[in-house]
């Protein structure tokens, strides 16, 4: 079962990466890939192991290879809380996930699902259909990386329901008769310009509003909305998620903000 972190909406964990097949850097930053040591130091390349400083001749020690060679990743996280601006909330004790990068793409991920355990809302145990009591699983999620602030090289991962999800929900579940639905998009900061196989994703909100809420090149906010059917007639309210998740990949990758 593929999964990826995302709380009571699912929100996640996961993702550090978005990527794909190897090739030379052709897409605009930010993009995922690998900074590899060249077999022969000559021509054009990069002077440092992060591929952030251009080098030529004897300084061309590294080369940038866009995408991932091994595409799978897993994640684990602790307590996750989804809170609406009106104060309704869902809390889960732990999450786990796995996923893979999109072949042939250096910015996106797909086929990601997340599982949460020990989940309650308003003191009631919450459960996804066909799951054990207290266990939630998101719909299939997709993600893409972009700029929160290009001048400051701040990059974010945006997560949203996959195109194949007809309901367009992140997740839908029941808590002893209380029906909860979550829709929309969510952003999480991603560390860049470091080759690593492990990264930490921290989703933060303030009174139901996610931080951050928007890419700099986007006119629209990426926000979540939740509906609690036994609270306020099931109206949609803006919601935010708080959870910290550690993502582990099969190989070292870098989100390059310079290439």
XYZ file of N, CA and C in Angstrom:
777
model
N 0.842 -1.174 0.000
C 0.000 0.000 0.000
C 0.886 1.236 0.000
N 0.783 2.083 -0.988
C 1.612 3.267 -1.033
C 1.008 4.338 -0.154
N 1.814 5.111 0.532
C 1.284 6.167 1.341
C 2.212 7.345 1.434
N 1.716 8.437 1.882
C 2.607 9.538 2.131
C 2.034 10.462 3.155
N 2.662 11.135 3.953
C 2.154 11.813 5.036
C 1.233 12.946 4.821
N 0.099 12.961 5.317
C -0.686 14.102 5.299
C -1.763 13.938 6.259
N -1.930 14.646 7.129
C -2.816 14.464 8.189
C -4.260 14.523 7.964
N -4.952 14.235 8.844
C -6.359 14.264 8.836
C -6.767 14.848 7.590
N -5.956 15.078 6.854
C -6.150 15.396 5.526
C -5.144 14.633 4.899
N -4.490 14.476 5.356
C -3.425 13.900 4.997
C -2.526 14.911 4.705
N -1.504 14.963 5.221
C -0.674 15.941 4.813
C 0.666 15.601 5.089
N 1.292 15.149 5.145
C 2.428 14.690 5.054
C 3.770 14.511 5.136
N 4.190 14.150 5.020
C 5.342 13.805 5.197
C 6.191 13.709 4.154
N 6.026 13.414 3.549
C 6.709 12.969 2.658
C 7.478 13.408 1.721
N 7.496 14.214 1.295
C 7.957 14.326 0.110
C 9.113 14.986 -0.138
N 9.889 14.779 -0.088
C 11.048 15.433 -0.415
C 11.273 15.440 -1.798
N 10.715 14.759 -2.472
C 11.215 14.731 -3.781
C 10.200 14.631 -4.803
N 10.605 14.949 -5.869
C 9.660 14.880 -6.871
C 10.364 14.523 -8.095
N 10.631 13.758 -8.736
C 11.594 13.612 -9.687
C 11.638 12.861 -10.884
N 12.662 12.282 -11.211
C 12.559 11.367 -12.212
C 13.714 11.027 -13.024
N 13.496 10.634 -14.214
C 14.513 9.997 -14.978
C 15.743 10.837 -15.163
N 16.860 10.168 -15.303
C 18.115 10.881 -15.421
C 18.213 11.615 -16.733
N 19.022 12.687 -16.682
C 19.217 13.467 -17.879
C 19.945 14.706 -17.465
N 20.408 15.502 -18.401
C 21.101 16.714 -18.018
C 20.080 17.750 -17.622
N 20.522 18.744 -16.824
C 19.596 19.740 -16.332
C 19.095 20.604 -17.466
N 17.792 20.548 -17.689
C 17.221 21.358 -18.748
C 16.058 22.178 -18.233
N 15.468 21.743 -17.114
C 14.338 22.474 -16.552
C 14.837 23.594 -15.660
N 14.011 24.640 -15.500
C 14.394 25.747 -14.642
C 14.331 25.309 -13.187
N 15.235 25.876 -12.372
C 15.227 25.568 -10.941
C 13.901 26.036 -10.349
N 13.479 25.445 -9.248
C 14.110 24.308 -8.571
C 13.737 22.979 -9.205
N 14.679 22.030 -9.161
C 14.409 20.693 -9.666
C 15.216 19.679 -8.866
N 14.698 18.452 -8.802
C 15.384 17.370 -8.116
C 16.373 16.690 -9.043
N 17.461 16.195 -8.444
C 18.449 15.476 -9.223
C 19.635 15.084 -8.357
N 20.746 14.754 -9.034
C 21.936 14.284 -8.330
C 23.169 15.046 -8.815
N 24.014 15.461 -7.881
C 25.282 16.097 -8.204
C 26.355 15.017 -8.087
N 26.884 14.577 -9.220
C 27.787 13.426 -9.249
C 29.209 13.828 -9.640
N 30.171 13.117 -9.074
C 31.574 13.361 -9.392
C 31.856 12.877 -10.803
N 32.526 13.700 -11.600
C 32.820 13.350 -12.990
C 33.962 12.344 -13.069
N 33.885 11.457 -14.031
C 34.944 10.476 -14.242
C 36.235 11.170 -14.689
N 36.066 12.266 -15.423
C 37.226 13.013 -15.914
C 36.976 14.497 -15.727
N 37.898 15.176 -15.053
C 37.742 16.598 -14.770
C 38.162 17.409 -15.986
N 37.166 17.882 -16.718
C 37.429 18.679 -17.912
C 36.122 19.288 -18.393
N 36.214 20.183 -19.358
C 35.028 20.777 -19.959
C 34.236 21.624 -18.987
N 32.907 21.532 -19.094
C 32.023 22.306 -18.231
C 31.452 21.429 -17.119
N 31.119 22.053 -16.033
C 30.553 21.307 -14.917
C 30.412 22.204 -13.710
N 30.617 21.604 -12.524
C 30.456 22.346 -11.281
C 31.655 22.097 -10.377
N 31.998 23.126 -9.599
C 33.198 23.062 -8.769
C 32.936 22.440 -7.405
N 31.677 22.370 -6.987
C 31.386 21.837 -5.653
C 30.401 20.677 -5.715
N 30.328 19.928 -4.617
C 29.527 18.698 -4.579
C 28.029 18.939 -4.481
N 27.609 20.209 -4.441
C 26.189 20.543 -4.434
C 25.727 21.037 -5.806
N 26.675 21.162 -6.737
C 26.385 21.687 -8.085
C 25.719 23.055 -8.007
N 26.280 23.907 -7.169
C 25.766 25.269 -7.050
C 26.778 26.314 -7.530
N 28.015 25.865 -7.788
C 29.063 26.763 -8.292
C 29.602 26.223 -9.610
N 29.444 27.002 -10.670
C 29.891 26.576 -11.996
C 31.414 26.497 -12.047
N 31.919 25.457 -12.721
C 33.356 25.302 -12.884
C 33.707 24.867 -14.296
N 34.874 25.249 -14.754
C 35.342 24.853 -16.085
C 36.744 24.287 -15.988
N 37.092 23.438 -16.947
C 38.423 22.859 -16.970
C 38.722 22.053 -15.718
N 39.798 22.419 -14.998
C 40.196 21.677 -13.802
C 39.226 21.860 -12.628
N 38.338 22.826 -12.752
C 37.353 23.050 -11.686
C 36.030 22.330 -11.945
N 35.905 21.734 -13.111
C 34.662 21.050 -13.467
C 34.662 19.632 -12.904
N 34.592 19.513 -11.586
C 34.723 18.222 -10.909
C 33.405 17.449 -10.823
N 32.282 18.157 -10.926
C 30.977 17.512 -10.742
C 30.042 17.830 -11.912
N 29.053 16.976 -12.075
C 28.049 17.218 -13.100
C 26.656 16.997 -12.510
N 25.692 17.725 -13.046
C 24.316 17.628 -12.566
C 23.530 16.647 -13.437
N 22.894 15.679 -12.790
C 22.047 14.712 -13.483
C 20.636 14.866 -12.929
N 19.737 15.379 -13.732
C 18.378 15.652 -13.273
C 17.606 14.368 -13.010
N 16.795 14.358 -11.972
C 15.935 13.220 -11.677
C 16.574 12.206 -10.748
N 15.808 11.146 -10.467
C 16.267 10.095 -9.561
C 16.554 8.812 -10.322
N 17.540 8.070 -9.857
C 17.838 6.760 -10.441
C 16.994 5.688 -9.763
N 16.826 5.824 -8.445
C 15.959 4.921 -7.673
C 14.853 5.771 -7.058
N 13.621 5.461 -7.415
C 12.535 6.412 -7.212
C 11.721 6.281 -5.934
N 11.919 5.253 -5.130
C 11.040 5.054 -3.986
C 11.500 5.796 -2.730
N 10.528 6.146 -1.877
C 10.837 6.760 -0.590
C 9.797 6.335 0.431
N 10.132 6.469 1.711
C 9.209 6.191 2.814
C 9.253 7.365 3.782
N 8.270 7.433 4.674
C 8.289 8.482 5.684
C 7.641 7.997 6.971
N 8.019 8.623 8.071
C 7.406 8.356 9.374
C 7.248 9.681 10.107
N 6.165 9.799 10.863
C 5.926 11.030 11.590
C 5.211 10.778 12.899
N 5.193 11.786 13.742
C 4.551 11.674 15.039
C 3.173 12.291 15.046
N 2.846 12.996 16.108
C 1.509 13.576 16.267
C 1.222 14.582 15.162
N 0.017 14.456 14.577
C -0.426 15.386 13.548
C -1.790 15.944 13.924
N -1.971 17.255 13.717
C -3.236 17.898 14.081
C -3.739 18.741 12.918
N -5.007 18.536 12.556
C -5.689 19.353 11.563
C -6.663 20.247 12.319
N -6.569 21.574 12.129
C -7.408 22.514 12.859
C -8.067 23.497 11.903
N -9.366 23.728 12.069
C -10.063 24.717 11.254
C -9.972 26.085 11.915
N -10.262 27.137 11.148
C -10.226 28.492 11.711
C -11.301 28.652 12.788
N -12.313 27.788 12.766
C -13.361 27.838 13.774
C -13.048 27.042 15.022
N -11.925 26.319 15.006
C -11.483 25.596 16.190
C -11.751 24.109 16.217
N -12.450 23.557 15.213
C -12.650 22.107 15.148
C -11.315 21.453 14.795
N -11.092 20.237 15.283
C -9.793 19.623 15.025
C -9.862 18.106 14.964
N -8.838 17.527 14.333
C -8.611 16.082 14.284
C -7.166 15.869 14.691
N -6.922 14.913 15.587
C -5.552 14.632 16.014
C -5.242 13.155 15.832
N -4.052 12.882 15.286
C -3.586 11.505 15.096
C -2.241 11.340 15.801
N -1.988 10.134 16.270
C -0.759 9.894 17.039
C 0.465 9.637 16.170
N 0.272 9.081 14.977
C 1.431 8.745 14.141
C 1.019 8.618 12.680
N 1.993 8.723 11.791
C 1.756 8.514 10.359
C 2.893 7.724 9.750
N 2.589 7.073 8.643
C 3.624 6.370 7.874
C 3.231 6.431 6.412
N 4.217 6.398 5.525
C 3.902 6.512 4.110
C 5.010 5.930 3.254
N 4.698 5.721 1.999
C 5.716 5.431 0.994
C 5.211 5.936 -0.337
N 6.107 6.139 -1.259
C 5.741 6.672 -2.563
C 6.894 6.554 -3.530
N 6.765 7.207 -4.659
C 7.820 7.158 -5.668
C 7.767 8.396 -6.536
N 8.861 8.704 -7.177
C 8.955 9.861 -8.027
C 8.392 9.566 -9.411
N 7.923 10.596 -10.071
C 7.337 10.450 -11.403
C 8.443 10.225 -12.428
N 8.425 9.103 -13.144
C 9.443 8.850 -14.170
C 9.419 9.937 -15.245
N 10.605 10.431 -15.600
C 10.701 11.424 -16.658
C 10.357 12.838 -16.238
N 10.260 13.083 -14.930
C 9.912 14.414 -14.452
C 10.816 14.780 -13.274
N 11.297 16.017 -13.254
C 12.246 16.437 -12.227
C 11.629 17.277 -11.119
N 10.313 17.477 -11.173
C 9.664 18.351 -10.208
C 8.463 17.717 -9.521
N 7.971 16.596 -10.019
C 6.694 16.076 -9.530
C 6.783 14.690 -8.893
N 5.752 14.375 -8.100
C 5.601 13.050 -7.515
C 4.137 12.661 -7.646
N 3.847 11.391 -7.612
C 2.464 10.928 -7.743
C 2.330 9.568 -7.082
N 1.111 9.037 -7.070
C 0.887 7.724 -6.487
C 1.228 7.673 -5.020
N 0.982 8.768 -4.306
C 1.338 8.848 -2.900
C 0.093 8.752 -2.019
N 0.185 7.919 -0.993
C -0.898 7.785 -0.017
C -0.296 7.879 1.384
N -1.121 8.265 2.354
C -0.629 8.373 3.720
C -1.567 7.672 4.681
N -1.011 7.045 5.674
C -1.823 6.383 6.703
C -1.532 7.011 8.063
N -2.617 7.343 8.792
C -2.505 7.871 10.148
C -3.157 6.899 11.111
N -2.613 6.810 12.308
C -3.177 5.914 13.325
C -3.467 6.676 14.613
N -4.353 6.109 15.435
C -4.711 6.741 16.703
C -5.417 8.063 16.523
N -6.341 8.138 15.559
C -6.976 9.407 15.202
C -8.312 9.623 15.925
N -8.513 10.861 16.404
C -9.760 11.235 17.075
C -10.149 12.663 16.695
N -11.467 12.922 16.734
C -12.004 14.267 16.542
C -13.106 14.481 17.574
N -13.034 15.574 18.289
C -14.029 15.859 19.322
C -14.154 14.693 20.308
N -13.032 13.991 20.546
C -13.025 12.863 21.472
C -13.553 11.566 20.894
N -13.933 11.593 19.618
C -14.495 10.411 18.954
C -13.454 9.740 18.069
N -13.337 8.405 18.088
C -12.384 7.711 17.221
C -12.771 7.882 15.757
N -11.784 8.111 14.908
C -12.032 8.356 13.480
C -11.477 7.205 12.643
N -12.195 6.861 11.567
C -11.799 5.715 10.764
C -12.147 5.928 9.293
N -11.204 5.591 8.409
C -11.481 5.575 6.978
C -12.218 4.289 6.627
N -13.013 4.270 5.555
C -13.717 3.054 5.154
C -12.761 1.873 4.985
N -13.161 0.713 5.515
C -12.406 -0.529 5.371
C -11.064 -0.514 6.117
N -10.949 0.341 7.127
C -9.736 0.401 7.937
C -10.065 0.116 9.403
N -9.020 -0.160 10.179
C -9.197 -0.415 11.607
C -9.595 0.874 12.318
N -10.234 0.744 13.480
C -10.649 1.905 14.263
C -9.443 2.807 14.559
N -9.601 4.091 14.300
C -8.533 5.053 14.550
C -7.563 5.223 13.397
N -7.764 4.473 12.310
C -6.830 4.538 11.177
C -7.443 5.302 10.013
N -6.681 6.254 9.476
C -7.106 7.046 8.329
C -6.135 6.861 7.181
N -6.659 6.899 5.961
C -5.788 6.855 4.783
C -6.266 7.887 3.774
N -5.333 8.662 3.254
C -5.673 9.697 2.291
C -6.014 9.096 0.938
N -6.598 9.934 0.085
C -6.736 9.582 -1.322
C -5.346 9.648 -1.950
N -5.235 9.251 -3.203
C -3.949 9.376 -3.897
C -3.587 10.854 -4.004
N -2.334 11.168 -3.700
C -1.851 12.544 -3.757
C -0.772 12.702 -4.813
N -0.672 13.909 -5.323
C 0.407 14.281 -6.234
C 1.084 15.525 -5.663
N 2.297 15.814 -6.125
C 3.011 16.974 -5.616
C 3.926 17.579 -6.662
N 4.266 18.848 -6.459
C 5.186 19.542 -7.361
C 5.934 20.603 -6.560
N 7.200 20.837 -6.884
C 7.996 21.833 -6.175
C 8.004 23.158 -6.927
N 8.146 24.249 -6.167
C 8.180 25.582 -6.763
C 8.759 26.594 -5.789
N 8.721 27.864 -6.198
C 9.334 28.933 -5.417
C 8.346 29.574 -4.444
N 8.725 29.619 -3.186
C 8.016 30.461 -2.226
C 8.598 31.867 -2.302
N 9.923 31.942 -2.442
C 10.613 33.219 -2.599
C 11.910 32.953 -3.359
N 11.917 33.272 -4.638
C 13.067 32.954 -5.487
C 14.315 33.729 -5.078
N 14.161 34.995 -4.740
C 15.311 35.815 -4.365
C 16.012 35.259 -3.125
N 15.246 34.685 -2.222
C 15.804 34.122 -0.987
C 16.015 32.612 -1.103
N 15.754 32.062 -2.279
C 15.916 30.636 -2.559
C 15.115 29.761 -1.591
N 13.888 30.180 -1.318
C 12.994 29.398 -0.463
C 12.071 28.573 -1.360
N 12.119 27.261 -1.182
C 11.356 26.349 -2.029
C 10.318 25.583 -1.219
N 9.193 25.279 -1.867
C 8.110 24.547 -1.213
C 7.646 23.395 -2.091
N 7.077 22.397 -1.440
C 6.382 21.315 -2.116
C 4.882 21.560 -1.972
N 4.157 21.506 -3.079
C 2.712 21.628 -3.025
C 2.090 20.248 -3.211
N 1.166 19.870 -2.322
C 0.476 18.592 -2.387
C -1.001 18.806 -2.667
N -1.574 17.896 -3.448
C -2.978 18.027 -3.823
C -3.501 16.666 -4.264
N -4.836 16.473 -4.260
C -5.398 15.195 -4.706
C -5.031 14.913 -6.158
N -4.742 13.647 -6.462
C -4.379 13.256 -7.823
C -5.534 13.503 -8.782
N -5.208 13.653 -10.048
C -6.222 13.889 -11.074
C -7.245 12.766 -11.129
N -6.836 11.562 -10.737
C -7.729 10.402 -10.789
C -8.765 10.380 -9.664
N -8.611 11.243 -8.655
C -9.533 11.263 -7.512
C -10.793 12.036 -7.897
N -11.874 11.329 -8.128
C -13.107 11.954 -8.608
C -13.722 12.914 -7.603
N -13.613 12.599 -6.321
C -14.197 13.462 -5.292
C -13.430 14.763 -5.108
N -12.181 14.784 -5.525
C -11.274 15.922 -5.357
C -10.928 16.172 -3.889
N -11.187 15.197 -3.020
C -10.869 15.344 -1.611
C -9.466 14.812 -1.307
N -8.840 15.409 -0.271
C -7.625 14.833 0.294
C -7.987 13.542 1.008
N -9.091 13.644 1.754
C -9.505 12.519 2.581
C -10.952 12.733 3.020
N -11.636 11.636 3.283
C -12.988 11.665 3.826
C -13.108 10.499 4.801
N -13.608 10.768 6.020
C -13.680 9.717 7.029
C -14.798 10.023 8.024
N -15.057 9.074 8.931
C -16.145 9.224 9.881
C -15.647 9.017 11.310
N -16.185 9.809 12.219
C -15.827 9.707 13.634
C -17.112 9.483 14.436
N -17.529 8.241 14.536
C -18.760 7.879 15.263
C -19.953 8.720 14.826
N -20.146 8.815 13.516
C -21.275 9.557 12.975
C -20.935 10.947 12.502
N -19.813 11.496 12.946
C -19.356 12.803 12.484
C -18.555 12.605 11.196
N -19.057 13.147 10.081
C -18.395 12.969 8.785
C -17.483 14.161 8.510
N -16.212 13.870 8.229
C -15.223 14.916 7.984
C -14.632 14.764 6.591
N -14.603 15.881 5.861
C -14.036 15.905 4.511
C -12.974 17.002 4.450
N -11.931 16.759 3.669
C -10.861 17.749 3.506
C -10.559 17.885 2.018
N -10.464 19.122 1.548
C -10.182 19.389 0.132
C -9.154 20.512 0.011
N -8.664 20.745 -1.216
C -7.752 21.856 -1.469
C -6.317 21.432 -1.708
N -5.391 22.344 -1.467
C -3.955 22.154 -1.664
C -3.220 22.578 -0.404
N -1.973 22.138 -0.269
C -1.182 22.541 0.891
C 0.289 22.646 0.503
N 0.984 23.617 1.096
C 2.410 23.826 0.846
C 3.223 23.466 2.086
N 4.430 22.939 1.854
C 5.365 22.675 2.946
C 6.770 23.036 2.465
N 7.538 23.777 3.271
C 8.907 24.129 2.881
C 9.778 22.887 2.697
N 10.662 22.934 1.707
C 11.599 21.843 1.429
C 13.011 22.412 1.376
N 13.921 21.797 2.092
C 15.314 22.239 2.090
C 15.927 21.988 0.722
N 16.723 22.953 0.232
C 17.344 22.794 -1.081
C 18.869 22.877 -1.019
N 19.490 22.559 -2.164
C 20.942 22.642 -2.362
C 21.755 21.801 -1.380
N 21.220 20.652 -1.006
C 21.938 19.704 -0.161
C 21.660 18.286 -0.648
N 22.701 17.530 -0.955
C 22.553 16.133 -1.362
C 22.290 15.294 -0.119
N 21.126 14.636 -0.054
C 20.794 13.846 1.121
C 19.766 12.778 0.776
N 19.748 11.691 1.567
C 18.711 10.674 1.379
C 17.660 10.772 2.481
N 17.825 11.735 3.382
C 16.875 11.925 4.483
C 16.570 13.408 4.652
N 15.305 13.738 4.762
C 14.930 15.130 4.973
C 13.732 15.211 5.902
N 13.564 16.361 6.524
C 12.453 16.574 7.446
C 11.488 17.598 6.864
N 10.222 17.245 6.846
C 9.182 18.160 6.388
C 8.373 18.623 7.597
N 8.249 19.930 7.755
C 7.502 20.480 8.878
C 6.315 21.289 8.366
N 5.116 20.758 8.612
C 3.892 21.471 8.277
C 3.483 22.295 9.488
N 3.299 23.602 9.292
C 2.935 24.474 10.398
C 1.708 25.309 10.054
N 0.880 25.571 11.053
C -0.267 26.438 10.858
C -0.437 27.329 12.081
N -1.258 28.349 11.924
C -1.597 29.227 13.037
C -3.101 29.445 13.016
N -3.801 28.856 13.991
C -5.255 28.989 14.115
C -5.977 28.623 12.829
N -5.528 27.522 12.207
C -6.208 27.029 11.017
C -5.703 27.573 9.700
N -4.672 28.418 9.730
C -4.110 28.962 8.503
C -2.685 28.451 8.317
N -2.453 27.841 7.159
C -1.162 27.214 6.890
C -0.073 28.247 6.655
N 1.151 27.879 6.996
C 2.327 28.720 6.729
C 3.347 27.896 5.952
N 3.649 28.243 4.706
C 3.116 29.340 3.891
C 1.792 28.952 3.222
N 1.191 29.929 2.536
C -0.071 29.695 1.839
C 0.019 29.878 0.332
N 1.148 30.424 -0.164
C 1.179 30.764 -1.583
C 2.595 30.747 -2.145
N 2.732 30.248 -3.379
C 3.968 30.423 -4.146
C 4.013 31.861 -4.645
N 5.223 32.392 -4.845
C 5.321 33.779 -5.273
C 4.814 33.989 -6.697
N 4.884 32.965 -7.554
C 4.436 33.131 -8.936
C 2.954 32.828 -9.118
N 2.283 32.476 -8.026
C 0.878 32.112 -8.115
C -0.021 33.227 -7.591
N -1.127 33.480 -8.295
C -2.074 34.494 -7.858
C -3.032 33.933 -6.810
N -3.126 32.604 -6.733
C -4.058 31.965 -5.818
C -3.329 31.313 -4.645
N -3.992 31.291 -3.501
C -3.448 30.629 -2.330
C -3.644 29.117 -2.439
N -2.734 28.365 -1.845
C -2.869 26.911 -1.745
C -3.317 26.624 -0.319
N -4.616 26.430 -0.129
C -5.137 26.238 1.221
C -6.019 24.999 1.305
N -6.144 24.483 2.511
C -7.037 23.370 2.790
C -8.354 23.904 3.345
N -9.422 23.146 3.095
C -10.713 23.423 3.690
C -11.279 22.126 4.242
N -11.937 22.207 5.394
C -12.522 21.024 6.013
C -14.000 21.243 6.296
N -14.760 20.160 6.222
C -16.177 20.182 6.545
C -16.449 19.139 7.618
N -16.996 19.576 8.759
C -17.411 18.688 9.844
C -18.941 18.665 9.814
N -19.543 17.602 9.339
C -20.973 17.613 9.043
C -21.881 17.789 10.240
N -21.404 17.513 11.457
C -22.245 17.708 12.637
C -21.909 18.992 13.375
N -21.071 19.835 12.751
C -20.675 21.099 13.370
C -20.972 22.222 12.385
N -21.877 23.107 12.735
C -22.195 24.240 11.863
C -22.813 23.831 10.549
N -23.489 22.683 10.512
C -24.186 22.286 9.295
C -23.284 21.799 8.187
N -22.043 21.521 8.477
C -21.151 20.981 7.459
C -20.561 22.008 6.525
N -20.560 23.276 6.915
C -19.977 24.327 6.077
C -18.466 24.122 5.949
N -17.903 24.567 4.829
C -16.461 24.453 4.619
C -15.740 25.589 5.335
N -14.678 25.247 6.051
C -13.848 26.226 6.737
C -12.388 26.012 6.347
N -11.639 27.109 6.275
C -10.204 26.971 6.047
C -9.588 26.188 7.196
N -8.598 25.351 6.859
C -7.959 24.505 7.878
C -6.450 24.454 7.649
N -5.732 24.205 8.719
C -4.279 24.071 8.632
C -3.835 22.789 9.299
N -2.685 22.323 8.926
C -2.167 21.084 9.492
C -0.807 21.290 10.123
N -0.592 20.583 11.205
C 0.708 20.642 11.888
C 1.198 19.215 12.084
N 2.362 18.933 11.531
C 2.977 17.619 11.691
C 4.425 17.695 11.211
N 5.286 16.903 11.807
C 6.679 16.805 11.369
C 6.930 15.384 10.916
N 7.465 15.239 9.719
C 7.673 13.915 9.139
C 9.089 13.793 8.575
N 9.668 12.630 8.761
C 11.005 12.355 8.233
C 10.888 11.468 7.010
N 11.443 11.938 5.907
C 11.367 11.216 4.634
C 12.716 10.580 4.319
N 12.676 9.323 3.954
C 13.892 8.565 3.652
C 13.814 8.023 2.229
N 14.780 8.388 1.383
C 14.811 7.925 0.008
C 15.796 6.794 -0.198
N 15.728 6.177 -1.374
C 16.634 5.071 -1.707
C 18.035 5.557 -2.055
N 18.156 6.820 -2.388
C 19.456 7.372 -2.762
C 19.506 8.841 -2.363
N 20.693 9.418 -2.414
C 20.836 10.835 -2.111
C 20.373 11.674 -3.299
N 19.509 12.635 -2.992
C 19.014 13.553 -4.006
C 19.130 14.978 -3.493
N 19.032 15.904 -4.415
C 19.110 17.327 -4.059
C 18.017 18.085 -4.799
N 17.382 19.008 -4.082
C 16.491 19.967 -4.744
C 17.350 21.185 -5.047
N 17.738 21.320 -6.305
C 18.689 22.355 -6.679
C 17.968 23.651 -6.998
N 18.362 24.731 -6.306
C 17.735 26.029 -6.491
C 18.582 26.951 -7.361
N 19.606 26.405 -8.023
C 20.528 27.210 -8.816
C 20.509 26.812 -10.288
N 20.457 25.514 -10.564
C 20.548 25.003 -11.942
C 19.596 25.722 -12.872
